[in-house]
mmCIF file of C-alpha atoms in Angstrom:
data_model
loop_
_atom_site.group_PDB
_atom_site.id
_atom_site.type_symbol
_atom_site.label_atom_id
_atom_site.label_comp_id
_atom_site.label_asym_id
_atom_site.label_seq_id
_atom_site.Cartn_x
_atom_site.Cartn_y
_atom_site.Cartn_z
ATOM 1 C CA MET A 1 41.187 21.584 42.017
ATOM 2 C CA HIS A 2 40.699 17.819 42.493
ATOM 3 C CA THR A 3 38.793 16.084 39.673
ATOM 4 C CA GLN A 4 37.328 12.622 39.571
ATOM 5 C CA ARG A 5 35.174 11.109 36.821
ATOM 6 C CA CYS A 6 32.050 9.168 37.721
ATOM 7 C CA THR A 7 29.827 7.373 35.223
ATOM 8 C CA TYR A 8 26.331 6.223 36.147
ATOM 9 C CA ARG A 9 24.596 4.186 33.480
ATOM 10 C CA SER A 10 21.458 2.729 35.047
ATOM 11 C CA GLY A 11 18.927 3.065 37.802
ATOM 12 C CA MET A 12 15.652 3.783 36.026
ATOM 13 C CA GLU A 13 13.088 1.060 35.728
ATOM 14 C CA SER A 14 12.369 0.174 32.103
ATOM 15 C CA ARG A 15 9.374 2.000 30.617
ATOM 16 C CA PRO A 16 8.107 1.015 27.141
ATOM 17 C CA GLU A 17 6.948 4.613 26.543
ATOM 18 C CA MET A 18 10.492 5.905 27.064
ATOM 19 C CA ASP A 19 12.030 3.123 24.989
ATOM 20 C CA ARG A 20 10.203 4.433 21.908
ATOM 21 C CA HIS A 21 12.627 7.388 21.911
ATOM 22 C CA ARG A 22 10.005 9.822 20.712
ATOM 23 C CA LEU A 23 7.356 12.050 22.153
ATOM 24 C CA SER A 24 4.078 12.046 20.326
ATOM 25 C CA PRO A 25 2.582 15.490 19.790
ATOM 26 C CA THR A 26 -0.914 14.010 20.090
ATOM 27 C CA ARG A 27 -1.032 14.275 23.890
ATOM 28 C CA ALA A 28 0.530 17.730 24.276
ATOM 29 C CA GLY A 29 1.044 19.148 20.794
ATOM 30 C CA ASP A 30 -1.259 22.101 21.378
ATOM 31 C CA VAL A 31 0.500 23.227 24.577
ATOM 32 C CA SER A 32 2.295 26.565 24.236
ATOM 33 C CA VAL A 33 5.946 26.164 25.299
ATOM 34 C CA LYS A 34 8.807 28.555 25.939
ATOM 35 C CA VAL A 35 11.762 27.809 23.659
ATOM 36 C CA GLU A 36 15.226 29.339 23.487
ATOM 37 C CA ARG A 37 16.247 30.345 19.988
ATOM 38 C CA ARG A 38 19.680 31.149 18.636
ATOM 39 C CA SER A 39 20.333 32.783 15.262
ATOM 40 C CA THR A 40 22.962 30.252 14.179
ATOM 41 C CA SER A 41 24.162 26.836 15.305
ATOM 42 C CA ASN A 42 27.431 28.414 16.472
ATOM 43 C CA GLU A 43 25.798 30.679 19.078
ATOM 44 C CA SER A 44 25.301 29.581 22.676
ATOM 45 C CA PHE A 45 21.971 29.085 24.360
ATOM 46 C CA GLY A 46 21.225 30.913 27.584
ATOM 47 C CA GLN A 47 21.303 34.401 26.051
ATOM 48 C CA GLY A 48 17.671 35.169 26.874
ATOM 49 C CA ASN A 49 16.363 34.850 23.296
ATOM 50 C CA LYS A 50 13.079 33.093 24.003
ATOM 51 C CA THR A 51 9.988 32.588 21.920
ATOM 52 C CA LYS A 52 6.709 30.747 22.343
ATOM 53 C CA MET A 53 5.355 28.084 20.034
ATOM 54 C CA SER A 54 3.266 24.954 20.300
ATOM 55 C CA PHE A 55 5.015 21.785 21.461
ATOM 56 C CA LYS A 56 4.057 20.241 18.107
ATOM 57 C CA GLU A 57 5.851 23.059 16.235
ATOM 58 C CA PHE A 58 8.943 22.552 18.414
ATOM 59 C CA LEU A 59 8.967 18.785 17.752
ATOM 60 C CA GLU A 60 8.626 19.434 14.009
ATOM 61 C CA LEU A 61 11.678 21.745 14.073
ATOM 62 C CA ILE A 62 13.722 19.139 15.965
ATOM 63 C CA SER A 63 12.590 16.377 13.577
ATOM 64 C CA LYS A 64 13.884 18.540 10.704
ATOM 65 C CA GLU A 65 17.235 18.638 12.571
ATOM 66 C CA ASP A 66 17.003 22.363 13.284
ATOM 67 C CA ASP A 67 19.484 22.751 16.153
ATOM 68 C CA ARG A 68 18.729 26.434 16.777
ATOM 69 C CA TYR A 69 15.899 25.647 19.218
ATOM 70 C CA TYR A 70 16.046 24.361 22.778
ATOM 71 C CA LEU A 71 13.086 23.542 25.005
ATOM 72 C CA THR A 72 13.829 25.177 28.322
ATOM 73 C CA THR A 73 12.286 25.382 31.781
ATOM 74 C CA GLN A 74 8.558 26.046 31.562
ATOM 75 C CA ASP A 75 6.748 28.405 33.918
ATOM 76 C CA VAL A 76 4.529 26.732 36.498
ATOM 77 C CA LYS A 77 1.266 28.107 37.830
ATOM 78 C CA THR A 78 0.998 29.415 41.369
ATOM 79 C CA ASP A 79 -2.209 29.086 43.382
ATOM 80 C CA SER A 80 -3.814 31.837 45.487
ATOM 81 C CA SER A 81 -1.752 30.861 48.550
ATOM 82 C CA GLY A 82 1.518 31.245 46.615
ATOM 83 C CA GLN A 83 2.160 27.486 46.271
ATOM 84 C CA SER A 84 3.755 26.583 42.924
ATOM 85 C CA SER A 85 2.710 23.555 40.905
ATOM 86 C CA VAL A 86 5.226 20.753 40.593
ATOM 87 C CA MET A 87 4.766 20.596 36.811
ATOM 88 C CA ALA A 88 3.913 23.013 34.016
ATOM 89 C CA GLU A 89 1.062 22.087 31.669
ATOM 90 C CA LEU A 90 3.401 20.329 29.196
ATOM 91 C CA MET A 91 4.703 17.934 31.826
ATOM 92 C CA GLN A 92 1.224 17.371 33.262
ATOM 93 C CA ARG A 93 0.036 16.255 29.836
ATOM 94 C CA LEU A 94 3.053 13.939 29.402
ATOM 95 C CA SER A 95 3.113 12.664 32.993
ATOM 96 C CA CYS A 96 1.763 9.207 32.093
ATOM 97 C CA ASP A 97 4.957 8.661 30.036
ATOM 98 C CA PHE A 98 7.409 8.801 32.946
ATOM 99 C CA PRO A 99 7.552 7.767 36.609
ATOM 100 C CA LEU A 100 6.678 10.646 38.926
ATOM 101 C CA ARG A 101 8.838 9.140 41.673
ATOM 102 C CA PRO A 102 11.438 6.747 40.231
ATOM 103 C CA LYS A 103 12.617 4.028 42.630
ATOM 104 C CA LEU A 104 16.081 5.583 42.474
ATOM 105 C CA MET A 105 14.755 8.593 44.442
ATOM 106 C CA GLY A 106 13.713 6.566 47.467
ATOM 107 C CA ASN A 107 11.560 8.743 49.723
ATOM 108 C CA LEU A 108 12.568 12.089 48.137
ATOM 109 C CA ILE A 109 9.666 14.158 46.836
ATOM 110 C CA PRO A 110 10.215 16.181 43.640
ATOM 111 C CA HIS A 111 10.077 19.958 44.028
ATOM 112 C CA ASN A 112 9.694 20.448 40.278
ATOM 113 C CA ILE A 113 9.463 18.206 37.224
ATOM 114 C CA ASN A 114 10.662 19.697 33.969
ATOM 115 C CA MET A 115 12.013 18.756 30.568
ATOM 116 C CA TRP A 116 14.851 20.166 28.498
ATOM 117 C CA MET A 117 15.214 19.127 24.908
ATOM 118 C CA GLY A 118 17.555 20.037 22.112
ATOM 119 C CA LEU A 119 19.305 18.542 19.133
ATOM 120 C CA VAL A 120 22.869 17.298 19.143
ATOM 121 C CA ARG A 121 24.754 16.637 15.938
ATOM 122 C CA GLU A 122 27.442 13.999 15.613
ATOM 123 C CA SER A 123 29.727 13.934 12.602
ATOM 124 C CA LYS A 124 32.950 11.960 12.203
ATOM 125 C CA GLY A 125 33.209 11.405 15.954
ATOM 126 C CA ASN A 126 32.746 15.098 16.797
ATOM 127 C CA VAL A 127 29.701 16.041 18.817
ATOM 128 C CA THR A 128 28.181 19.486 18.612
ATOM 129 C CA GLY A 129 25.073 20.425 20.458
ATOM 130 C CA SER A 130 23.484 22.414 23.177
ATOM 131 C CA SER A 131 25.140 23.229 26.468
ATOM 132 C CA SER A 132 23.554 24.702 29.536
ATOM 133 C CA GLY A 133 26.912 26.200 30.497
ATOM 134 C CA LEU A 134 28.426 26.167 33.953
ATOM 135 C CA HIS A 135 25.737 26.981 36.513
ATOM 136 C CA HIS A 136 24.297 25.740 39.775
ATOM 137 C CA ASP A 137 20.766 24.852 40.748
ATOM 138 C CA PHE A 138 19.197 25.453 44.128
ATOM 139 C CA HIS A 139 17.462 22.068 44.226
ATOM 140 C CA ASP A 140 18.700 18.528 43.690
ATOM 141 C CA ASN A 141 18.311 17.227 40.135
ATOM 142 C CA LEU A 142 17.544 13.863 38.614
ATOM 143 C CA TYR A 143 18.136 13.740 34.871
ATOM 144 C CA ILE A 144 16.474 11.065 32.775
ATOM 145 C CA ILE A 145 18.028 10.852 29.344
ATOM 146 C CA ILE A 146 15.400 9.680 26.858
ATOM 147 C CA LYS A 147 17.726 9.493 23.887
ATOM 148 C CA GLY A 148 21.362 10.376 23.355
ATOM 149 C CA ARG A 149 23.767 11.380 26.068
ATOM 150 C CA LYS A 150 24.531 14.242 28.409
ATOM 151 C CA GLN A 151 27.827 15.058 30.043
ATOM 152 C CA PHE A 152 27.866 16.669 33.470
ATOM 153 C CA ASP A 153 30.924 18.280 34.991
ATOM 154 C CA LEU A 154 30.194 18.555 38.702
ATOM 155 C CA TYR A 155 32.108 20.732 41.134
ATOM 156 C CA SER A 156 31.853 20.808 44.890
ATOM 157 C CA PRO A 157 30.367 24.050 46.232
ATOM 158 C CA THR A 158 33.636 24.440 48.160
ATOM 159 C CA GLU A 159 35.315 25.037 44.775
ATOM 160 C CA ALA A 160 33.206 28.169 44.105
ATOM 161 C CA SER A 161 36.159 30.453 44.810
ATOM 162 C CA ASN A 162 38.083 28.680 42.019
ATOM 163 C CA LEU A 163 35.329 29.183 39.436
ATOM 164 C CA TYR A 164 34.177 32.233 37.507
ATOM 165 C CA THR A 165 30.864 32.959 39.212
ATOM 166 C CA HIS A 166 28.360 35.665 38.322
ATOM 167 C CA GLY A 167 28.470 37.558 41.578
ATOM 168 C CA ARG A 168 30.702 37.465 44.639
ATOM 169 C CA VAL A 169 30.211 34.453 46.891
ATOM 170 C CA CYS A 170 29.558 35.487 50.485
ATOM 171 C CA ARG A 171 28.443 32.194 52.051
ATOM 172 C CA ILE A 172 28.176 28.495 51.340
ATOM 173 C CA HIS A 173 25.612 26.708 53.513
ATOM 174 C CA LYS A 174 26.373 23.249 54.941
ATOM 175 C CA ASN A 175 24.034 21.700 52.368
ATOM 176 C CA GLY A 176 26.040 23.331 49.550
ATOM 177 C CA ARG A 177 23.678 26.187 48.701
ATOM 178 C CA ILE A 178 25.672 29.220 47.599
ATOM 179 C CA ASN A 179 24.823 32.810 48.583
ATOM 180 C CA TYR A 180 26.015 35.843 46.690
ATOM 181 C CA VAL A 181 26.553 39.364 48.009
ATOM 182 C CA GLY A 182 23.206 41.187 47.871
ATOM 183 C CA ASP A 183 21.184 38.001 47.276
ATOM 184 C CA ASP A 184 21.009 36.266 50.652
ATOM 185 C CA THR A 185 19.006 33.031 50.861
ATOM 186 C CA ASN A 186 18.354 30.373 53.476
ATOM 187 C CA ALA A 187 19.882 26.906 53.287
ATOM 188 C CA ASP A 188 16.557 25.441 52.170
#
């Protein structure tokens, strides 16, 4: 497997709201959010242990350096025609704090706008924190790091046969979308 490291450090226009490095609970504190919870700091996230709490309660746990909680993808509402919203209520309430279409995206239109948030600890040069684990998304992603850092290990879809996937790969579309046996999808 060929590996190549790429580091991208800029591209977002400066926003004073993002430079504050904090989200105020005043605008969205009362919103109920879905949060992953692990019993101990040594467990992994992504085990399906989810709970609901207010966004304010979540921010209070993070401010107390409780690393057992992770704000995950929020459910979006669907209208009567089956069309999903672009943002869940939390992101709608916070939408004045970030650009809906950053210049970096050019003419691309977001399919979904979401936020993930957790706590990472750093001690004596060692970093421990939350990991989303190896996975693939069906849509393109743009990550905006508000504070801290995030490491991405990216693999070409053509490397799927060299990775431990959940399911047997039966097709890789030209755009990179992966199909698994028994779960056929279109390229879009």
